[in-house]
Short mmCIF file of C-alpha atoms and ligand atoms in Angstrom, two decimals:
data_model
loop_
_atom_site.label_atom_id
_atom_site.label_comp_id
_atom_site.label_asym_id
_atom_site.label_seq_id
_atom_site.Cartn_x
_atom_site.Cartn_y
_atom_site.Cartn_z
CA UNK A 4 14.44 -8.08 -26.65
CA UNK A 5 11.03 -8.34 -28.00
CA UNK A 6 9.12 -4.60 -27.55
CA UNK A 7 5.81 -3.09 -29.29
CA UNK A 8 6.56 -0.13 -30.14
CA UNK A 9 4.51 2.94 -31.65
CA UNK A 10 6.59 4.39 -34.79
CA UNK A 11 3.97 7.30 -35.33
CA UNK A 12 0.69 7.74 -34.19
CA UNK A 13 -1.50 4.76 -35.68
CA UNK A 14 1.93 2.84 -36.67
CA UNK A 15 2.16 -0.02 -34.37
CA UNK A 16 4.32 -2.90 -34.91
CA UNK A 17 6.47 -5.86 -32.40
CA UNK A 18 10.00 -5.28 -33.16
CA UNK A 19 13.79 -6.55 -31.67
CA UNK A 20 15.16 -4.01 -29.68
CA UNK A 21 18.13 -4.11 -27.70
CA UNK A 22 18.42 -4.68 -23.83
CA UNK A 23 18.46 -1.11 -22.16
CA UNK A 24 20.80 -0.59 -20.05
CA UNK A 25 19.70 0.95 -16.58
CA UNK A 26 21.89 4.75 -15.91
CA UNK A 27 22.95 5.84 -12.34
CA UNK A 28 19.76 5.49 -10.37
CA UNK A 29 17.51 3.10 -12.13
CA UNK A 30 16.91 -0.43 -12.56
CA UNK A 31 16.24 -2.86 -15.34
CA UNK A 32 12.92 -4.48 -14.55
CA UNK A 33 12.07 -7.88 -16.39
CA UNK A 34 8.24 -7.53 -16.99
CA UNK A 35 6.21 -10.24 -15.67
CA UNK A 36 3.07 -8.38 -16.66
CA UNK A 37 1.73 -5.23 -17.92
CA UNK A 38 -1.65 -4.26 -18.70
CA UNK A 39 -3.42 -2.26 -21.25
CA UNK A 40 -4.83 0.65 -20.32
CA UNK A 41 -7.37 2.59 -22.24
CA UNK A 42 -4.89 5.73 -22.08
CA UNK A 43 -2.41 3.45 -24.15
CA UNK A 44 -4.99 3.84 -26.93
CA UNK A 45 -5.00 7.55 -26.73
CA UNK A 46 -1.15 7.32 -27.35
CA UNK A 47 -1.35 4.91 -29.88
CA UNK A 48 -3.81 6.92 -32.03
CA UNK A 49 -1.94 10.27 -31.16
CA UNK A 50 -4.24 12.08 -29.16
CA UNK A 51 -1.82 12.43 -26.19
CA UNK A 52 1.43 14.05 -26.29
CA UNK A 53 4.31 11.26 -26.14
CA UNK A 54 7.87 10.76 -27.44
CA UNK A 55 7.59 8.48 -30.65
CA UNK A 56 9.09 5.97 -31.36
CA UNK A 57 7.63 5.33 -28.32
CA UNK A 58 7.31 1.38 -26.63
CA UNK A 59 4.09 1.90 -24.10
CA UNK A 60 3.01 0.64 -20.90
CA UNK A 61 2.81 1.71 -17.82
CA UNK A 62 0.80 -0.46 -15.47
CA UNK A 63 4.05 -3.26 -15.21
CA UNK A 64 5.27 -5.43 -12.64
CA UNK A 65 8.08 -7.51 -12.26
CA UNK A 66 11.90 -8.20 -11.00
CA UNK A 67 14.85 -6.19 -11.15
CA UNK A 68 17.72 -7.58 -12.91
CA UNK A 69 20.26 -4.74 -13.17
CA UNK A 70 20.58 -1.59 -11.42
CA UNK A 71 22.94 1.33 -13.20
CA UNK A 72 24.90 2.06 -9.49
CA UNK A 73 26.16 -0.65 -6.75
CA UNK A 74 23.87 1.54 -4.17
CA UNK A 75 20.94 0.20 -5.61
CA UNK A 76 22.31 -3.71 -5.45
CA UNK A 77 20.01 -4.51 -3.07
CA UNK A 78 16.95 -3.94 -5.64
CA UNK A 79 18.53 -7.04 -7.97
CA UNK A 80 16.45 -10.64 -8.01
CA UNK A 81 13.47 -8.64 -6.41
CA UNK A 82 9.94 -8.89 -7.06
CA UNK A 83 8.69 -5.11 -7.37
CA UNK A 84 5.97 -2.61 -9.05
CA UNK A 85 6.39 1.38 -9.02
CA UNK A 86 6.17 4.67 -10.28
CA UNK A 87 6.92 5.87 -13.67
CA UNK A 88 7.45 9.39 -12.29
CA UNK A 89 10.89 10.36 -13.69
CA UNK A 90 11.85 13.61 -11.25
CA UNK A 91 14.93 15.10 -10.56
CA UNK A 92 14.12 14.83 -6.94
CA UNK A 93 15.81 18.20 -6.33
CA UNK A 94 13.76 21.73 -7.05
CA UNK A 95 10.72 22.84 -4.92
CA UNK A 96 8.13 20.87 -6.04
CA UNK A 97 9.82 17.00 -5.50
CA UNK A 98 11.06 18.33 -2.48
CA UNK A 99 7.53 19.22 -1.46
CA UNK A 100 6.82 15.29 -2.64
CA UNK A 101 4.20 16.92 -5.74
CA UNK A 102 6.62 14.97 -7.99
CA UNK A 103 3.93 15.52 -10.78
CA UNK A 104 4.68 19.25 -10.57
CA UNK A 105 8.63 18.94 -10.98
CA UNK A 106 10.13 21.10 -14.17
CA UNK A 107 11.58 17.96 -15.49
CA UNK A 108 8.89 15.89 -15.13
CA UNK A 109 8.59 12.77 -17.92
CA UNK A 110 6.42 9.37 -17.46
CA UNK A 111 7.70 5.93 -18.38
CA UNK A 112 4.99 4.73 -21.07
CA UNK A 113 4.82 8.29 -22.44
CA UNK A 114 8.01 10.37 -22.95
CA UNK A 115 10.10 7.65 -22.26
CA UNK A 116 9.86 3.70 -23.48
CA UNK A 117 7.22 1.69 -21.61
CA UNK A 118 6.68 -1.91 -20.33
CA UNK A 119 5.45 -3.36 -24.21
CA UNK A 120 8.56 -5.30 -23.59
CA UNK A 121 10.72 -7.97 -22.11
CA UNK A 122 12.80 -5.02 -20.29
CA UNK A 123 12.21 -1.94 -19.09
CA UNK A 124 13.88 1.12 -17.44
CA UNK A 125 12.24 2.42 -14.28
CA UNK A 126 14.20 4.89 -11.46
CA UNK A 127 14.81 3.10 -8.20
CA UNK A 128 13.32 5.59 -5.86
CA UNK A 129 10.21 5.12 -6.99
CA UNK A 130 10.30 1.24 -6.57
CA UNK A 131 7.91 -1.03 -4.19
CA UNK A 132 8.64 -4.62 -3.29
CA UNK A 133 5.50 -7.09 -4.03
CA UNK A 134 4.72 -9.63 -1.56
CA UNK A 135 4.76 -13.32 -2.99
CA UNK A 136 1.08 -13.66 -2.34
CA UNK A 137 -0.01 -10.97 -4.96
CA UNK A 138 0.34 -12.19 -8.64
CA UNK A 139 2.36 -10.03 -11.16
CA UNK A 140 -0.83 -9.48 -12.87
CA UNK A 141 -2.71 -7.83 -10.26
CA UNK A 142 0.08 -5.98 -8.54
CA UNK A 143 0.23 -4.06 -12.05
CA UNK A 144 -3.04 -2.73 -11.56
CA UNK A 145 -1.37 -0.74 -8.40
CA UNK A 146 -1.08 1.92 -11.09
CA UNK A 147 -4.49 2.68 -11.64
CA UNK A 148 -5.62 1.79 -8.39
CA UNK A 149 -2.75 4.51 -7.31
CA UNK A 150 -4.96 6.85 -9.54
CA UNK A 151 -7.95 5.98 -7.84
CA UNK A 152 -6.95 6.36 -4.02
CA UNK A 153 -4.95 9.24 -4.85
CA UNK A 154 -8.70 10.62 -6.59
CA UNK A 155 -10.50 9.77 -3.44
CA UNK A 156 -7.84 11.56 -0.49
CA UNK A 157 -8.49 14.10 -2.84
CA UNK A 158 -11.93 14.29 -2.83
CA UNK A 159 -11.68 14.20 1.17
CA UNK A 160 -14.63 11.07 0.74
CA UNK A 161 -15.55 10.53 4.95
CA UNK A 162 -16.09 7.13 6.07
CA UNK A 163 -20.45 6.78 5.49
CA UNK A 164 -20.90 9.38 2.34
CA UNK A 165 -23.03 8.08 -0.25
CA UNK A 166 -21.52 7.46 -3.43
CA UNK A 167 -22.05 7.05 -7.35
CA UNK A 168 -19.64 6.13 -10.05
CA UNK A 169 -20.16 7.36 -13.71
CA UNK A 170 -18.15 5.09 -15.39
CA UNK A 171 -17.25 1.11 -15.48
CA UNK A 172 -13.77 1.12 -16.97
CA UNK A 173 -10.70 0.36 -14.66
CA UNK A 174 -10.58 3.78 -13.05
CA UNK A 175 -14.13 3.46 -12.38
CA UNK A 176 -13.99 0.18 -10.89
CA UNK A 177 -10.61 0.92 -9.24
CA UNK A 178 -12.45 3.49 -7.03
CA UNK A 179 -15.28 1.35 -6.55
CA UNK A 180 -13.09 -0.63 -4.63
CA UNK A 181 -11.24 2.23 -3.01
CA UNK A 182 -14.62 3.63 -1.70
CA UNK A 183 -15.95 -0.25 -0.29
CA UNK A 184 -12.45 0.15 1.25
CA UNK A 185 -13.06 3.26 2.98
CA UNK A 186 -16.72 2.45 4.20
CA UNK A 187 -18.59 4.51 1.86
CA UNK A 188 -22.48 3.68 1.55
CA UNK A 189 -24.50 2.51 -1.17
CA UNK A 190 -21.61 2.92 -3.89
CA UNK A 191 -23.65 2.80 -7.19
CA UNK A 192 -22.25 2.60 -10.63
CA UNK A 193 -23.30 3.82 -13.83
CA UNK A 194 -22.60 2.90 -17.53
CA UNK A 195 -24.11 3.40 -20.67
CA UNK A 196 -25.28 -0.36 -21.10
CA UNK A 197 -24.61 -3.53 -18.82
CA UNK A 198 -21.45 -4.35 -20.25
CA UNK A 199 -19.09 -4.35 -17.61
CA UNK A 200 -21.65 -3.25 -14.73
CA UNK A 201 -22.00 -7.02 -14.13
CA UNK A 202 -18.34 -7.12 -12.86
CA UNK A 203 -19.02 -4.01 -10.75
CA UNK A 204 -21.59 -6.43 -8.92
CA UNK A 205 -18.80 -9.40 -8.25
CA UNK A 206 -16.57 -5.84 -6.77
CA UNK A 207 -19.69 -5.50 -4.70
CA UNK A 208 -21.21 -2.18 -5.72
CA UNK A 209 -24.49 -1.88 -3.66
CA UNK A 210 -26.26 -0.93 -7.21
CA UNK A 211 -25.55 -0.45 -10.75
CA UNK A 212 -27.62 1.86 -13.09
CA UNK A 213 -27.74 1.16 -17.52
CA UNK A 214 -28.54 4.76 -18.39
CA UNK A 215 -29.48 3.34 -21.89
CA UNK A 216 -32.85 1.74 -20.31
CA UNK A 217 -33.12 4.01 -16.99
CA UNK A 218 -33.48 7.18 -16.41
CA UNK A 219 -30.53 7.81 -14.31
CA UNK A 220 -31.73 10.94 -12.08
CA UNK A 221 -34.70 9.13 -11.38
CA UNK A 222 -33.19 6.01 -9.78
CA UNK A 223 -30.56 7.42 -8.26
CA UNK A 224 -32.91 9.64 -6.05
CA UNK A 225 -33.78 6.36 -5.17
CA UNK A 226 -31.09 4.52 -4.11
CA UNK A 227 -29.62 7.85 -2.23
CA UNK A 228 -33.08 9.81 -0.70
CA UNK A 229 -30.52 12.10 1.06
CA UNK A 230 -28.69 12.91 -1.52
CA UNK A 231 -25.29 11.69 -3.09
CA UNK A 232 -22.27 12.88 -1.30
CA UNK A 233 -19.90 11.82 -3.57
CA UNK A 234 -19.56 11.38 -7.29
CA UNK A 235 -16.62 10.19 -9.47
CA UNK A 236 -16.85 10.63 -13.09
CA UNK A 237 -14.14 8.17 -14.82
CA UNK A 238 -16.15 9.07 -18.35
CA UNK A 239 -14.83 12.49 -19.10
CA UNK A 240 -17.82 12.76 -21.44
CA UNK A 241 -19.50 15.64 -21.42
CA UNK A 242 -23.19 14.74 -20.90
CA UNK A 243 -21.80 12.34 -18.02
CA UNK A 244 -20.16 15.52 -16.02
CA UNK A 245 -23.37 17.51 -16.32
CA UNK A 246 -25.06 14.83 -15.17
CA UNK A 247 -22.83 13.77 -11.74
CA UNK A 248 -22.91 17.92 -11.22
CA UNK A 249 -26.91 17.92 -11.70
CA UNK A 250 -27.31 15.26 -9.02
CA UNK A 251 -24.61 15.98 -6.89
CA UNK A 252 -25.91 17.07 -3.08
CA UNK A 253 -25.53 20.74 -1.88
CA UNK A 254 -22.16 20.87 -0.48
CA UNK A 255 -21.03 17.67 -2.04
CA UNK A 256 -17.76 16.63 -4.36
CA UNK A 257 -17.72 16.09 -7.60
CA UNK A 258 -14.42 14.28 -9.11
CA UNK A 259 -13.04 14.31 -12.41
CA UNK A 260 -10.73 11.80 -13.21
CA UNK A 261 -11.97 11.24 -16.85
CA UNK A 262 -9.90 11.96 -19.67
CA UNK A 263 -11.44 14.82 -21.72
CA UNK A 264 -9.39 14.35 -25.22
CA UNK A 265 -8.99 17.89 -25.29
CA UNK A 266 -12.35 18.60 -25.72
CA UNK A 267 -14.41 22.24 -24.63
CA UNK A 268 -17.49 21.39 -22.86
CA UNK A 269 -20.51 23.13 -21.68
CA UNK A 270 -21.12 22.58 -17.92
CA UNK A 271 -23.77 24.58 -16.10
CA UNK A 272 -22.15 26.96 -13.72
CA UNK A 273 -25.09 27.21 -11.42
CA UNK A 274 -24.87 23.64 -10.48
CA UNK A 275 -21.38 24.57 -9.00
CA UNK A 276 -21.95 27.65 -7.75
CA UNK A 277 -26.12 27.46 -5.96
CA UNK A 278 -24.96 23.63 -4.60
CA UNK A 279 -20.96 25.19 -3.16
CA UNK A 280 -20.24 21.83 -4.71
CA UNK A 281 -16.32 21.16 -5.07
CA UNK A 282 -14.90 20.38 -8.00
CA UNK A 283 -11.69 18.50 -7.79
CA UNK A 284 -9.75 17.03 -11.24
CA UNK A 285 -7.48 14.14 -10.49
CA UNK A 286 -5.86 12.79 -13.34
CA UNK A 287 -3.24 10.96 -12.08
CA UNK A 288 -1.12 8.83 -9.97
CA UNK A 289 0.53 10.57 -7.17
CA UNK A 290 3.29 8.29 -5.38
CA UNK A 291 0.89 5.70 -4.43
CA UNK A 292 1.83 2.17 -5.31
CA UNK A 293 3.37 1.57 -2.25
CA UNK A 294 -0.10 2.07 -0.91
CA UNK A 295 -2.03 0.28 -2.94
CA UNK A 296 0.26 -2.63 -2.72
CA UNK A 297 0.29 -2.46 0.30
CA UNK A 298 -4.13 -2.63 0.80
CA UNK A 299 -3.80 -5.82 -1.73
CA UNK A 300 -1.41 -7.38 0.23
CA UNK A 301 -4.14 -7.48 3.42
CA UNK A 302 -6.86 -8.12 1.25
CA UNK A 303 -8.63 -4.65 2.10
CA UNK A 304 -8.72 -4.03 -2.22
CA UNK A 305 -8.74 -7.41 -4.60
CA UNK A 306 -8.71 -6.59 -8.51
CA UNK A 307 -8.47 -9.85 -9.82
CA UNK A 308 -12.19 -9.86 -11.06
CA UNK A 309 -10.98 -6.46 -13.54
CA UNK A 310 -8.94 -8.99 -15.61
CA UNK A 311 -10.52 -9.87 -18.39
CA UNK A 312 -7.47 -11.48 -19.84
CA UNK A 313 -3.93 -12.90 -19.71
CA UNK A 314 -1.89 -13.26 -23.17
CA UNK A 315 1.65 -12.91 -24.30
CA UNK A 316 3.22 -9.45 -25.67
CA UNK A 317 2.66 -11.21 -29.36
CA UNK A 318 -0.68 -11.10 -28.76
CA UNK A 319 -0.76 -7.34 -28.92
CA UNK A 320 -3.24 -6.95 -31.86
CA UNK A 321 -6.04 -8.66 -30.41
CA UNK A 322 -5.52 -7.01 -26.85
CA UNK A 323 -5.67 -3.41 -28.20
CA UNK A 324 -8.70 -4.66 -30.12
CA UNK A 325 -10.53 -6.08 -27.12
CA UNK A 326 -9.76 -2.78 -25.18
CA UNK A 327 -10.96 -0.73 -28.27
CA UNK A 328 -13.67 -2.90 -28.59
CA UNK A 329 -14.85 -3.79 -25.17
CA UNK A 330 -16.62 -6.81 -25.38
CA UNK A 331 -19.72 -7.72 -23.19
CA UNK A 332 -18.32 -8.29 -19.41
CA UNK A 333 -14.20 -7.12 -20.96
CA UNK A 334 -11.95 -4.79 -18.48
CA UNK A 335 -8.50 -5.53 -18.94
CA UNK A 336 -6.22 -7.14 -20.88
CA UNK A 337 -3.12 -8.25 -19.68
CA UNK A 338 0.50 -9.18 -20.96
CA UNK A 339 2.20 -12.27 -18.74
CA UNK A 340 5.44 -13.32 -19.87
CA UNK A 341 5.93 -16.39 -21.32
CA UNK A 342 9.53 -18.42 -21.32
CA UNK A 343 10.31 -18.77 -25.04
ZN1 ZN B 9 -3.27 3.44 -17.12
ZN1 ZN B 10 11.97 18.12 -9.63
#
């Protein structure tokens, strides 16, 4: 089969591999799509621990064509999306459901070979069907999304908080949708320039502020007179954190689900500790495709204006350029398989 596959970090190249071959347990999905996601980058350039060789990708749909036990037959010629959560499903902490906590934990796209490919290896207990109606394009982007409702049960966000965004990348805009969904008010997002806060508009954030022409404090106080409830940061820059914890209301939530590349930062502890703010990281996708599937398929979340756009695997080059390089009005790129 035809993979991309990461030799060593900055070595990136489309090679033949052979079919894998699904063990007791899993399936063998044929990928109808996966998209790029910015954390691919941090793989491909090294700055995230994975397994290389390593083929990436972990925001995949598609339909099962081999399972490795006869239990699982029922999986075969379907349509499906899910989690790349490889558990053992056994000690404390799967039992308890945290599968992010379990001993043996490893994540399809990192430790283990992604969905760069015509094939790939996913467990079967962490499988969701996808109705007809979504396309295999969007139902991959049940993986970030998954990050993003995940981020706001989390945050405990009620039904009428105000809300900002710092950020306008897919996780941003993943909970900007999340939070429309849950009827919070006056969700405003913010982004260095205008870039990609035009697209937050067409997702129908109430506001959007360019902190390169505005000052950012200023109109926010604005838009929110009683104060901002709750605040996602999906930057994990530095200056952006001490911002959303500067204008965060007393009593209100601050959540970090920005990738910090390691980084120390300085945060001013006061702005925690005088407001009794709460502070909550989440970082990743807990369990929740079926859910998010599940709030496309009645139209309560729609994605479809995040794509920036569809191209075959061979196309790799230019797609990790366009997500390194972010074009005016660029989210996503995706991968759609094409019959050769
Ligand atoms: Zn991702
Ligand atoms: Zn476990």
């Amino acid at each position: 089969m035809k993979a991309v596959r990461i030799e060593a970090p900055g070595i990136i190249h489309m090679v033949e591999a052979p079919i894998p071959e699904p063990e007791e347990g899993f399936a063998r999905v044929k990928v109808e799509a996966c998209a790029v996601c910015a954390t691919d980058l941090e793989i491909i350039d090294g700055r995230i621990p994975a397994n290389y060789p390593l083929i990436p990708g972990h925001e995949w749909s598609g339909i099962v064509d081999a399972v490795g036990s006869d239990e699982d037959a029922s999986w075969i010629g379907k349509a499906v999306i899910g989690s790349n959560d490889v558990v053992c499903l056994k000690c404390d902490a799967c039992r308890s459901g945290n599968w992010r906590y379990c001993k043996n934990f490893e994540e399809i796209g990192f430790k283990r070979n992604g969905a760069y490919a015509e094939y790939v290896i996913v467990p079967c207990y962490g499988l969701a069907e996808k109705p007809d109606d979504i396309p295999f394009e969007e139902a991959a982007l049940c993986e970030p999304l998954g990050v993003a409702l995940g981020a706001m049960q989390k945050a405990d966000a009620k039904f009428g908080n105000t809300m900002m965004i710092m950020g306008s990348g897919s996780i941003g805009l993943c909970m900007l949708a999340v939070g429309k969904a849950m009827g919070m008010r006056r969700i405003t997002v913010c982004a260095r320039s205008e870039g990609r806060l035009g697209i937050a508009k067409q997702m129908g954030a109430y506001a959007t502020i360019a902190t390169e022409n505005k000052d950012l404090e200023a109109e926010i106080a604005k838009i929110h007179p009683d104060g901002t409830d709750v605040i996602v940061d999906a930057t994990g820059i530095e200056s952006c954190i001490q911002s959303c914890l500067r204008i965060c209301t007393k009593g209100g939530t601050v959540v970090l689900a920005g990738y910090g590349r390691g980084k120390m930062m300085n945060i001013r502890m006061d702005d925690i500790h005088i407001k009794n703010l709460r502070v909550i990281g989440a970082g990743n996708n807990w369990n929740m495709h079926k859910k998010a599937i599940s709030l496309m398929e009645d139209g309560l979340i729609d994605l479809n204006p995040m794509i920036s756009r569809r191209l075959p695997l061979e196309d790799f080059e230019s797609a990790i350029e366009m997500a390194r390089k972010r074009p005016e009005g660029f989210v996503k790129a995706v991968f759609v398989r094409v019959e050769h």
